[in-house]
Amino acid sequence: MKKTVLSIYHGKKGKQRSPITFHFPEPDPRGSVHIGKLSDAGKGWQTRSLSAAGIGRLFCYRQYTVTQPATFITEPSEPAICLRIHVGKGAAFGYQEEKTRLQLDFMDNRIFWQGDRITENRLMEDEHTLVELYVRPECLSHLADRKAVMDIIDQSLTERNGPIDQYVFSGSGELDSFLWNMLEEIDTKSTSVERFHYLCDCLLLMCLGEKVEVEPRPDTEEEELSEEDSAGDRRYEPSPSEQEILSELEGKDRNGLLGELHTLRAETDRLKQTVRRERELGKEVKGVAEAISRLPHEKLGKEYMKAAYLLAGWHKSKKIPAKNRKILKQAIVSSCESAFALRSPAMEEMDFYVEWSGRPYISAPMGADIMTDLLSLFLPPGAPKLTPMDETLRSGNLLLEQIREAFGFKSMSEIKGETAQDRPKEVVELYQRLMDHFCDTLDLGKEGEILRSDIVRELDAAYQQNDLLTLLQIEAENLAGDPDYIGRQDDERLRWLIVGLRSDRDNYRVMLEEMEESPAYHELQRFHRLGDDMEKFRRHLERDLKKMIPVSDEFSSLLVDITEHPSAGKAMMLAESLLASRLEE
């Protein structure tokens, strides 16, 4: 399963945040980066921003117009390294939890390990420009021979965050020129994930003071052709992995290609069915487990929160030496986390946790069906019914296309005014062939408008993104089983169908591995270990609960004793036992 894209929350301090956060999957390594453009405004300030998200990397460009002092906060969705370039007169910057703020020069450039900490940026009246690059530490391992990079990666392994002023660098004309070119390329052209990662590396190395010869886009020479020569004749550029498969298949004759195509279709269909069956079984098993354990877990979760509130009271007591208050604070946070693992927290409990931990509460990932139901609540009347996601890239793209249609949003290619002449010839031809095949799935609405089916929405989304692989996968699963259709395809077309099927097959293999190894599927894994016997699974859960009940009762009695006969010593014993039990988990 794909990781969710690295993202940030950015907004005016004190502004009400939406209670709902959407986490979208990272882009396909063979595809283009995710682009976002936003504008926001409030009393005395306006912002415009451009962002680009790759795999483990997020680039943000933001312009501020500030007419009265304003403070903005930035919170990464996960621990990340931050490269930051700020231009503007009158600004202060620092971690939200710390009282001190760095007073920034007109041009301020720095790199630091931010982790998951929230930063505050105080801006005075002026025009301000901010460039930020957020990167997962592991995504810089190939640059670890640079001391600054290695130091920050080492920090990420042992520290929650690093000092903001550890690595400060100077600007240069070369850096300014590169930044403008990078912005123009991201904003006006379809930038591949591979190219985006290369540009991010160039930016980081330039900021570290290295001389970097930036390679031009692979398609620069093609773009310089005259419109007359190039119109309608753009070709799809295979990714390195796609080219490797194509080269491997060059040595196969037609019978060999047909044989592999048949084998791949059968294997991919079998994997899809297995994934769907396992997902449905996982829901059933999880429902059984929750029905058996809900009440005991609810009771123990409440006891853990009682312990957290009890220790919070002792933390304020003068009877507790200052050196012991750190232990109490750790135990309070640990007790909250134990409670939240057993049942969903109430809003005031989340606020309590944030107060003591200094970090936001991150809930368990929302199930795809729950996410779809939640999104459906915000759709306007007459919007298409959302199709539940199944954790594949295709289902995520379909959902985004349905949302785009519901609210009348234009795709990025529509905003840019791209036409068929701007697209690879292979994408256009396959899209048209598939549209001809699926045109009978279109319908007319009450006012004569065309109503799209989900398969047509998928085709449109893939076409807008120049996503040849998705088009190939739709072709393979719907048409490759027809001997007459396959008989009309030349060997080159057969090779491309195999490329699409191998990608589809590999995606489903990864999903199955996730189900076999991820903690998110621990109940399903336990069910399989018990021989796929539901009654045996029930009995196993019930035995575990019976073992837990005496421990839970003893814990409740301990809390009653500390409440009725309070002492600092008992509070410290409780704190230490809570921390010890977490270490044993």
Coordinates of C-alpha atoms in Angstrom, one line a residue:
M1 CA 0.0 0.0 0.0
K2 CA 1.3 3.5 -0.9
K3 CA 2.4 5.8 1.8
T4 CA 0.4 9.0 2.3
V5 CA 1.9 12.1 0.7
L6 CA 4.1 14.2 3.0
S7 CA 2.1 17.4 3.6
I8 CA 1.9 20.4 6.0
Y9 CA -0.8 22.4 7.7
H10 CA -0.1 26.1 7.2
G11 CA -2.4 28.8 8.5
K12 CA -2.9 31.9 10.6
K13 CA -2.3 31.3 14.3
G14 CA -5.6 31.1 16.1
K15 CA -7.6 30.4 13.0
Q16 CA -10.1 27.6 13.4
R17 CA -8.8 24.5 11.7
S18 CA -11.0 22.0 9.9
P19 CA -11.7 18.9 12.0
I20 CA -11.2 16.8 9.0
T21 CA -7.8 16.1 7.3
F22 CA -7.5 14.2 4.1
H23 CA -4.4 12.2 3.5
F24 CA -3.8 11.3 -0.2
P25 CA -1.4 8.7 -1.5
E26 CA 1.9 9.6 -2.9
P27 CA 2.2 10.0 -6.7
D28 CA 3.2 7.0 -8.8
P29 CA 7.0 6.9 -9.2
R30 CA 6.5 6.8 -12.9
G31 CA 4.0 9.6 -12.9
S32 CA 3.9 13.3 -12.3
V33 CA 4.1 15.2 -9.0
H34 CA 1.0 16.4 -7.2
I35 CA 0.6 20.2 -7.7
G36 CA -1.5 22.5 -5.5
K37 CA -2.3 26.2 -5.7
L38 CA -4.1 28.1 -2.9
S39 CA -5.0 31.6 -1.9
D40 CA -6.0 32.7 1.6
A41 CA -6.6 36.0 3.3
G42 CA -7.6 37.5 6.6
K43 CA -7.5 40.8 8.4
G44 CA -4.2 42.5 7.4
W45 CA -2.7 39.6 5.4
Q46 CA -3.0 37.7 2.1
T47 CA -1.1 34.7 0.8
R48 CA -0.7 32.8 -2.5
S49 CA 1.0 29.5 -2.6
L50 CA 2.3 26.8 -5.0
S51 CA 3.2 23.3 -3.7
A52 CA 4.5 20.2 -5.3
A53 CA 4.6 16.8 -3.6
G54 CA 6.7 13.8 -4.7
I55 CA 7.7 10.7 -2.8
G56 CA 8.9 11.8 0.7
R57 CA 9.4 15.4 -0.5
L58 CA 7.2 18.5 -0.4
F59 CA 8.2 21.8 -2.0
C60 CA 6.2 25.0 -1.0
Y61 CA 6.5 28.5 -2.5
R62 CA 4.5 31.1 -0.7
Q63 CA 4.0 34.9 -1.1
Y64 CA 2.6 37.1 1.7
T65 CA 1.3 40.6 1.7
V66 CA 1.1 41.7 5.3
T67 CA -0.3 45.1 6.3
Q68 CA -0.4 44.4 10.1
P69 CA 1.7 41.9 12.1
A70 CA 0.5 38.4 11.8
T71 CA 1.7 35.0 13.0
F72 CA 1.5 31.8 10.9
I73 CA 2.0 28.2 12.1
T74 CA 3.3 25.3 10.0
E75 CA 2.8 21.7 11.1
P76 CA 4.3 18.8 9.1
S77 CA 2.1 15.6 8.7
E78 CA 5.1 13.5 9.8
P79 CA 8.7 14.1 11.0
A80 CA 10.7 15.8 8.3
I81 CA 13.9 17.8 7.5
C82 CA 13.2 21.4 6.5
L83 CA 15.1 23.6 4.1
R84 CA 13.8 27.2 4.5
I85 CA 14.5 30.4 2.5
H86 CA 12.8 33.6 3.6
V87 CA 12.9 37.0 2.0
G88 CA 11.2 40.0 3.7
K89 CA 11.8 42.7 6.3
G90 CA 10.8 42.1 9.8
A91 CA 10.2 38.4 10.7
A92 CA 10.7 36.2 13.8
F93 CA 10.8 32.4 13.7
G94 CA 10.9 29.5 16.1
Y95 CA 9.3 26.4 17.5
Q96 CA 5.8 27.0 18.9
E97 CA 6.6 25.3 22.3
E98 CA 9.6 27.5 22.9
K99 CA 9.4 31.1 24.1
T100 CA 12.5 32.4 22.2
R101 CA 12.2 33.5 18.6
L102 CA 15.0 34.1 16.1
Q103 CA 14.9 37.6 14.6
L104 CA 15.5 37.0 10.9
D105 CA 17.5 39.1 8.5
F106 CA 16.0 40.4 5.3
M107 CA 17.2 37.2 3.6
D108 CA 17.3 34.2 5.9
N109 CA 18.3 30.7 4.7
R110 CA 18.6 27.6 6.9
I111 CA 18.3 23.8 7.0
F112 CA 17.3 21.9 10.2
W113 CA 15.7 18.7 11.5
Q114 CA 12.2 19.9 12.3
G115 CA 10.8 16.5 13.2
D116 CA 7.0 16.8 13.9
R117 CA 7.3 20.1 15.7
I118 CA 5.0 23.1 14.9
T119 CA 6.8 26.3 14.0
E120 CA 5.6 29.9 14.3
N121 CA 6.5 32.6 11.8
R122 CA 5.8 36.2 12.9
L123 CA 5.7 38.6 9.9
M124 CA 5.7 42.4 10.1
E125 CA 4.2 44.8 7.5
D126 CA 6.0 44.0 4.2
E127 CA 6.0 41.7 1.2
H128 CA 7.4 38.4 2.2
T129 CA 8.5 35.3 0.2
L130 CA 9.0 31.9 1.7
V131 CA 10.4 28.8 0.0
E132 CA 10.3 25.5 2.0
L133 CA 11.4 22.0 1.2
Y134 CA 10.3 19.2 3.5
V135 CA 12.0 15.8 3.1
R136 CA 11.8 12.5 5.0
P137 CA 15.3 11.8 6.4
E138 CA 15.6 8.4 4.6
C139 CA 15.1 10.2 1.2
L140 CA 18.5 12.0 1.7
S141 CA 20.5 8.8 2.4
H142 CA 22.1 9.1 -1.0
L143 CA 23.5 12.5 0.0
A144 CA 24.8 11.3 3.4
D145 CA 28.5 11.7 2.3
R146 CA 27.9 15.5 3.0
K147 CA 28.6 16.2 6.6
A148 CA 25.6 18.5 7.1
V149 CA 23.2 16.0 5.7
M150 CA 24.7 13.2 7.8
D151 CA 24.5 15.3 11.0
I152 CA 20.8 16.0 10.4
I153 CA 20.1 12.3 9.5
D154 CA 21.8 11.3 12.7
Q155 CA 19.7 13.8 14.7
S156 CA 16.5 12.3 13.2
L157 CA 17.4 8.9 14.6
T158 CA 17.9 10.1 18.2
E159 CA 16.2 13.5 18.7
R160 CA 12.6 14.7 18.3
N161 CA 14.0 17.8 16.5
G162 CA 17.2 19.8 16.1
P163 CA 18.2 23.4 16.7
I164 CA 16.7 25.8 14.1
D165 CA 20.0 27.7 13.8
Q166 CA 22.4 24.8 13.3
Y167 CA 22.9 25.2 9.5
V168 CA 22.5 28.7 8.1
F169 CA 23.6 29.4 4.5
S170 CA 24.1 32.4 2.3
G171 CA 22.1 33.2 -0.9
S172 CA 23.6 33.6 -4.3
G173 CA 22.7 34.7 -7.8
E174 CA 23.0 31.1 -9.0
L175 CA 20.6 30.0 -6.3
D176 CA 18.1 32.7 -7.1
S177 CA 18.2 31.9 -10.8
F178 CA 17.8 28.2 -10.1
L179 CA 14.8 28.8 -7.8
W180 CA 13.0 30.8 -10.4
N181 CA 13.6 28.3 -13.1
M182 CA 12.5 25.5 -10.8
L183 CA 9.3 27.3 -9.9
E184 CA 8.5 28.0 -13.6
E185 CA 9.1 24.4 -14.5
I186 CA 6.9 23.0 -11.7
D187 CA 4.2 25.6 -12.4
T188 CA 4.0 25.5 -16.2
K189 CA 5.1 22.0 -17.2
S190 CA 4.1 18.5 -16.3
T191 CA 7.0 17.5 -13.9
S192 CA 7.8 13.9 -13.4
V193 CA 8.4 12.5 -9.9
E194 CA 12.0 11.6 -11.0
R195 CA 12.7 15.1 -12.3
F196 CA 11.2 16.7 -9.2
H197 CA 13.4 14.6 -6.9
Y198 CA 16.5 15.6 -8.9
L199 CA 15.5 19.3 -8.7
C200 CA 15.1 19.0 -4.9
D201 CA 18.5 17.5 -4.6
C202 CA 20.0 20.3 -6.7
L203 CA 18.3 22.9 -4.4
L204 CA 19.7 21.3 -1.3
L205 CA 23.2 20.9 -2.6
M206 CA 23.2 24.6 -3.8
C207 CA 22.1 25.7 -0.4
L208 CA 25.0 23.7 1.1
G209 CA 27.4 25.7 -1.1
E210 CA 28.1 23.2 -3.8
K211 CA 28.5 24.1 -7.5
V212 CA 25.7 22.2 -9.3
E213 CA 25.4 21.9 -13.1
V214 CA 21.6 21.5 -13.5
E215 CA 20.7 19.1 -16.3
P216 CA 17.9 20.4 -18.6
R217 CA 14.6 18.6 -18.8
P218 CA 14.8 15.5 -20.9
D219 CA 12.1 16.9 -23.2
T220 CA 13.7 20.4 -23.6
E221 CA 15.0 19.7 -27.1
E222 CA 11.6 18.4 -28.2
E223 CA 9.9 21.5 -26.7
E224 CA 12.2 23.7 -28.8
L225 CA 10.9 22.2 -32.1
S226 CA 8.5 24.4 -34.0
E227 CA 4.8 23.9 -33.3
E228 CA 4.4 22.8 -36.9
D229 CA 6.9 20.0 -36.5
S230 CA 5.9 18.8 -33.1
A231 CA 2.1 19.3 -33.0
G232 CA 0.3 15.9 -32.5
D233 CA 3.6 13.9 -32.6
R234 CA 4.7 13.8 -29.0
R235 CA 5.7 10.3 -27.9
Y236 CA 5.4 8.7 -24.5
E237 CA 8.8 8.4 -22.7
P238 CA 9.0 5.1 -20.8
S239 CA 10.3 5.2 -17.2
P240 CA 13.6 3.3 -16.6
S241 CA 11.6 0.3 -15.2
E242 CA 9.2 0.3 -18.1
Q243 CA 12.1 0.5 -20.6
E244 CA 13.8 -2.4 -18.8
I245 CA 10.7 -4.6 -19.3
L246 CA 10.3 -3.5 -23.0
S247 CA 14.0 -4.4 -23.6
E248 CA 13.6 -7.7 -21.9
L249 CA 10.5 -8.5 -24.1
E250 CA 12.3 -7.6 -27.4
G251 CA 13.7 -11.1 -27.5
K252 CA 10.3 -12.9 -27.3
D253 CA 8.4 -13.9 -30.4
R254 CA 4.7 -13.4 -30.8
N255 CA 3.8 -16.8 -29.2
G256 CA 6.0 -16.0 -26.2
L257 CA 4.3 -12.6 -25.8
L258 CA 0.8 -14.1 -26.1
G259 CA 1.8 -16.8 -23.5
E260 CA 3.0 -14.3 -21.0
L261 CA 0.0 -12.0 -21.5
H262 CA -2.3 -14.9 -20.8
T263 CA -0.3 -16.0 -17.7
L264 CA -0.2 -12.4 -16.4
R265 CA -3.9 -11.9 -16.8
A266 CA -4.7 -15.1 -14.9
E267 CA -2.2 -14.3 -12.1
T268 CA -3.4 -10.7 -11.8
D269 CA -7.1 -11.7 -11.7
R270 CA -6.2 -14.3 -9.0
L271 CA -4.4 -11.7 -6.9
K272 CA -7.2 -9.2 -7.2
Q273 CA -9.7 -11.8 -6.0
T274 CA -7.4 -12.8 -3.1
V275 CA -7.0 -9.2 -2.0
R276 CA -10.8 -8.5 -2.2
R277 CA -11.5 -11.7 -0.3
E278 CA -8.9 -11.0 2.4
R279 CA -10.2 -7.4 2.7
E280 CA -13.8 -8.6 3.3
L281 CA -12.5 -11.3 5.7
G282 CA -10.5 -8.7 7.5
K283 CA -13.6 -6.6 8.1
E284 CA -15.5 -9.6 9.4
V285 CA -12.7 -10.7 11.7
K286 CA -12.3 -7.1 13.0
G287 CA -16.0 -6.9 13.7
V288 CA -15.9 -10.1 15.7
A289 CA -12.9 -8.9 17.7
E290 CA -14.5 -5.5 18.4
A291 CA -17.8 -7.1 19.5
I292 CA -16.0 -9.3 22.0
S293 CA -13.5 -6.8 23.4
R294 CA -15.3 -3.5 23.2
L295 CA -16.7 -3.3 26.7
P296 CA -13.6 -4.6 28.6
H297 CA -11.4 -2.3 26.4
E298 CA -13.7 0.6 27.0
K299 CA -13.5 0.1 30.8
L300 CA -9.7 -0.3 30.9
G301 CA -9.4 2.8 28.6
K302 CA -11.3 4.9 31.1
E303 CA -9.1 3.7 33.9
Y304 CA -6.0 4.7 32.0
M305 CA -7.5 8.2 31.5
K306 CA -8.3 8.4 35.2
A307 CA -4.7 7.6 35.9
A308 CA -3.6 10.3 33.5
Y309 CA -5.8 13.0 35.2
L310 CA -4.8 11.8 38.6
L311 CA -1.1 12.2 37.8
A312 CA -1.7 15.6 36.2
G313 CA -3.0 16.7 39.6
W314 CA 0.1 15.4 41.4
H315 CA 2.3 17.1 38.7
K316 CA 1.1 20.5 40.0
S317 CA 1.6 19.5 43.7
K318 CA 4.5 21.0 45.6
K319 CA 5.0 17.6 47.3
I320 CA 6.5 16.3 44.1
P321 CA 10.2 17.3 43.6
A322 CA 11.0 19.1 40.3
K323 CA 13.3 16.2 39.2
N324 CA 10.3 13.8 39.4
R325 CA 7.9 15.9 37.4
K326 CA 9.5 14.8 34.2
I327 CA 8.6 11.2 35.0
L328 CA 5.1 12.2 35.9
K329 CA 4.7 14.0 32.6
Q330 CA 6.0 11.0 30.6
A331 CA 3.6 8.7 32.5
I332 CA 0.6 11.1 31.8
V333 CA 1.3 11.0 28.0
S334 CA 1.9 7.2 28.1
S335 CA -1.3 6.6 30.0
C336 CA -3.3 8.6 27.4
E337 CA -1.7 6.7 24.5
S338 CA -2.6 3.4 26.2
A339 CA -6.2 4.6 26.6
F340 CA -6.4 5.7 23.0
A341 CA -5.1 2.4 21.8
L342 CA -8.1 0.7 23.6
R343 CA -10.9 3.0 22.5
S344 CA -11.4 6.3 20.6
P345 CA -10.7 9.4 22.7
A346 CA -13.3 12.1 23.5
M347 CA -12.5 15.6 22.3
E348 CA -11.5 16.9 25.7
E349 CA -9.2 13.9 26.1
M350 CA -7.4 14.8 22.9
D351 CA -7.1 18.4 24.1
F352 CA -5.6 17.0 27.4
Y353 CA -3.1 14.8 25.5
V354 CA -2.0 17.8 23.3
E355 CA -1.5 19.9 26.4
W356 CA 0.8 17.4 28.1
S357 CA 2.5 15.9 25.0
G358 CA 3.1 19.1 23.1
R359 CA 2.2 17.4 19.9
P360 CA -1.1 16.8 18.0
Y361 CA -3.1 13.6 18.4
I362 CA -2.8 11.5 15.3
S363 CA -5.7 9.0 15.0
A364 CA -5.4 5.6 13.4
P365 CA -5.9 5.7 9.6
M366 CA -9.5 5.9 8.6
G367 CA -10.9 2.9 6.7
A368 CA -11.5 3.5 3.1
D369 CA -15.3 2.8 3.4
I370 CA -15.6 5.2 6.4
M371 CA -13.6 7.9 4.5
T372 CA -15.9 7.5 1.5
D373 CA -19.0 7.8 3.7
L374 CA -17.6 10.9 5.4
L375 CA -16.8 12.6 2.1
S376 CA -20.3 11.8 0.8
L377 CA -21.7 14.1 3.5
F378 CA -20.1 17.2 1.9
L379 CA -21.3 16.5 -1.7
P380 CA -23.8 18.9 -3.3
P381 CA -27.2 17.5 -4.4
G382 CA -27.1 15.5 -7.6
A383 CA -23.4 14.6 -7.2
P384 CA -22.3 11.2 -8.4
K385 CA -22.2 8.5 -5.7
L386 CA -18.7 8.0 -4.4
T387 CA -17.1 4.6 -5.1
P388 CA -15.4 3.2 -2.0
M389 CA -11.6 3.2 -2.2
D390 CA -9.7 -0.1 -2.1
E391 CA -6.2 1.3 -1.4
T392 CA -5.2 1.1 -5.1
L393 CA -3.9 4.1 -7.0
R394 CA -6.7 3.7 -9.5
S395 CA -9.4 3.8 -6.9
G396 CA -7.9 6.9 -5.3
N397 CA -7.8 8.7 -8.7
L398 CA -11.4 7.6 -9.4
L399 CA -12.5 9.1 -6.1
L400 CA -10.7 12.4 -6.8
E401 CA -12.3 12.5 -10.3
Q402 CA -15.8 12.0 -8.7
I403 CA -15.1 14.8 -6.2
R404 CA -13.8 17.1 -9.0
E405 CA -17.0 16.4 -11.0
A406 CA -19.3 17.0 -8.0
F407 CA -17.9 20.4 -7.3
G408 CA -17.1 21.4 -10.9
F409 CA -13.4 21.8 -10.3
K410 CA -11.2 21.9 -13.4
S411 CA -8.2 19.5 -13.7
M412 CA -4.7 21.0 -14.0
S413 CA -4.5 20.1 -17.6
E414 CA -7.8 21.9 -18.3
I415 CA -6.5 25.0 -16.5
K416 CA -3.4 25.0 -18.6
G417 CA -5.5 24.6 -21.8
E418 CA -3.8 21.4 -22.8
T419 CA -5.1 19.6 -25.9
A420 CA -4.5 16.3 -27.6
Q421 CA -1.5 17.8 -29.4
D422 CA 0.1 18.4 -26.0
R423 CA -0.2 14.7 -25.0
P424 CA 1.8 11.6 -26.0
K425 CA 0.5 10.0 -29.1
E426 CA 0.2 6.6 -27.3
V427 CA -2.0 8.1 -24.6
V428 CA -4.3 9.8 -27.1
E429 CA -4.7 6.8 -29.3
L430 CA -5.4 4.3 -26.5
Y431 CA -7.8 6.7 -24.8
Q432 CA -9.8 7.1 -28.0
R433 CA -9.9 3.4 -28.5
L434 CA -11.1 2.7 -25.0
M435 CA -13.7 5.5 -25.2
D436 CA -15.1 4.0 -28.4
H437 CA -15.4 0.7 -26.5
F438 CA -17.1 2.1 -23.4
C439 CA -19.2 4.8 -25.1
D440 CA -22.3 2.7 -24.4
T441 CA -21.8 3.2 -20.7
L442 CA -22.6 6.9 -21.0
D443 CA -26.1 8.2 -20.2
L444 CA -28.2 11.3 -20.6
G445 CA -29.4 13.4 -17.6
K446 CA -32.7 15.1 -17.2
E447 CA -31.5 18.2 -18.8
G448 CA -29.7 16.4 -21.7
E449 CA -26.3 16.5 -20.1
I450 CA -23.9 13.5 -20.5
L451 CA -23.6 11.4 -17.4
R452 CA -20.3 9.5 -17.1
S453 CA -19.9 6.0 -15.8
D454 CA -17.1 5.2 -13.4
I455 CA -15.0 3.5 -16.1
V456 CA -15.3 6.6 -18.3
R457 CA -14.3 8.8 -15.2
E458 CA -11.2 6.5 -14.8
L459 CA -10.4 7.0 -18.5
D460 CA -10.8 10.8 -18.3
A461 CA -8.6 11.0 -15.2
A462 CA -5.9 8.9 -16.7
Y463 CA -6.0 10.9 -20.0
Q464 CA -5.7 14.2 -18.1
Q465 CA -2.7 12.9 -16.3
N466 CA -1.1 11.3 -19.3
D467 CA -1.2 8.1 -17.3
L468 CA -0.5 5.4 -19.9
L469 CA -0.2 2.6 -17.4
T470 CA -3.7 3.0 -16.0
L471 CA -5.1 3.0 -19.6
L472 CA -3.2 -0.1 -20.3
Q473 CA -4.5 -1.8 -17.2
I474 CA -8.1 -0.9 -18.1
E475 CA -7.4 -2.3 -21.6
A476 CA -5.9 -5.5 -20.3
E477 CA -8.7 -6.3 -17.8
N478 CA -11.5 -5.5 -20.2
L479 CA -10.2 -6.4 -23.7
A480 CA -7.2 -8.7 -23.5
G481 CA -9.4 -11.7 -23.0
D482 CA -11.0 -11.3 -26.4
P483 CA -8.9 -13.4 -28.9
D484 CA -10.1 -11.3 -31.9
Y485 CA -9.0 -8.1 -30.2
I486 CA -5.6 -9.5 -29.2
G487 CA -5.2 -10.9 -32.7
R488 CA -5.4 -7.4 -34.2
Q489 CA -2.6 -6.0 -31.9
D490 CA 1.0 -5.9 -33.2
D491 CA 3.9 -7.1 -31.1
E492 CA 4.7 -3.6 -29.8
R493 CA 1.2 -3.2 -28.4
L494 CA 1.4 -6.7 -26.8
R495 CA 4.7 -5.6 -25.1
W496 CA 3.0 -2.5 -23.7
L497 CA 0.0 -4.6 -22.4
I498 CA 2.5 -6.8 -20.6
V499 CA 4.1 -3.7 -19.0
G500 CA 0.7 -2.6 -17.7
L501 CA -0.2 -6.0 -16.4
R502 CA 3.2 -6.5 -14.6
S503 CA 2.7 -3.2 -12.8
D504 CA -0.9 -4.1 -11.8
R505 CA 0.3 -7.6 -10.6
D506 CA 3.1 -6.1 -8.6
N507 CA 0.8 -3.6 -6.9
Y508 CA -1.5 -6.4 -5.7
R509 CA 1.5 -8.4 -4.5
V510 CA 2.5 -5.5 -2.3
M511 CA -1.1 -5.3 -0.9
L512 CA -1.0 -9.0 0.0
E513 CA 2.4 -8.5 1.7
E514 CA 0.9 -5.6 3.6
M515 CA -1.9 -7.7 4.9
E516 CA 0.5 -10.4 6.0
E517 CA 2.9 -8.1 7.8
S518 CA 1.2 -4.7 8.7
P519 CA 0.0 -4.2 12.3
A520 CA -3.2 -2.8 10.8
Y521 CA -4.2 -6.3 9.9
H522 CA -3.1 -8.1 13.2
E523 CA -6.5 -9.5 13.8
L524 CA -6.6 -11.1 10.3
Q525 CA -3.1 -12.4 10.8
R526 CA -4.1 -14.0 14.1
F527 CA -7.2 -15.5 12.5
H528 CA -5.0 -17.2 9.8
R529 CA -2.5 -18.4 12.4
L530 CA -5.5 -20.2 14.2
G531 CA -6.3 -22.1 11.0
D532 CA -9.0 -19.8 9.6
D533 CA -11.4 -21.2 12.3
M534 CA -13.8 -18.5 13.4
E535 CA -14.9 -20.3 16.6
K536 CA -11.3 -21.0 17.6
F537 CA -10.6 -17.3 17.0
R538 CA -13.5 -16.3 19.2
R539 CA -12.3 -18.6 22.0
H540 CA -8.8 -17.3 21.7
L541 CA -10.0 -13.7 22.1
E542 CA -12.2 -14.6 25.0
R543 CA -9.3 -16.4 26.8
D544 CA -7.1 -13.3 26.3
L545 CA -9.9 -11.1 27.8
K546 CA -10.2 -13.4 30.8
K547 CA -6.5 -13.0 31.5
M548 CA -6.9 -9.2 31.2
I549 CA -9.8 -8.8 33.6
P550 CA -7.9 -9.5 36.9
V551 CA -5.2 -7.1 35.7
S552 CA -7.8 -4.5 34.9
D553 CA -9.5 -5.0 38.3
E554 CA -6.2 -4.7 40.2
F555 CA -5.4 -1.5 38.3
S556 CA -8.8 0.0 39.2
S557 CA -8.3 -0.9 42.9
L558 CA -4.9 0.8 42.8
L559 CA -6.4 4.0 41.4
V560 CA -9.1 3.9 44.1
D561 CA -6.5 3.5 46.8
I562 CA -4.4 6.4 45.6
T563 CA -7.5 8.6 45.3
E564 CA -8.8 7.7 48.9
H565 CA -5.3 7.5 50.5
P566 CA -3.2 9.9 48.4
S567 CA 0.6 10.1 48.8
A568 CA 3.4 11.4 46.6
G569 CA 5.1 8.0 46.9
K570 CA 2.1 6.1 45.5
A571 CA 1.8 8.6 42.7
M572 CA 5.4 8.0 41.7
M573 CA 5.0 4.2 41.9
L574 CA 1.9 4.5 39.6
A575 CA 3.9 6.6 37.1
E576 CA 6.8 4.3 37.0
S577 CA 4.6 1.2 36.6
L578 CA 2.7 2.8 33.7
L579 CA 6.0 3.6 32.0
A580 CA 7.3 0.1 32.6
S581 CA 4.2 -1.5 31.2
R582 CA 4.5 0.5 28.0
L583 CA 8.1 -0.6 27.5
E584 CA 6.9 -4.3 27.8
E585 CA 4.3 -3.9 25.0

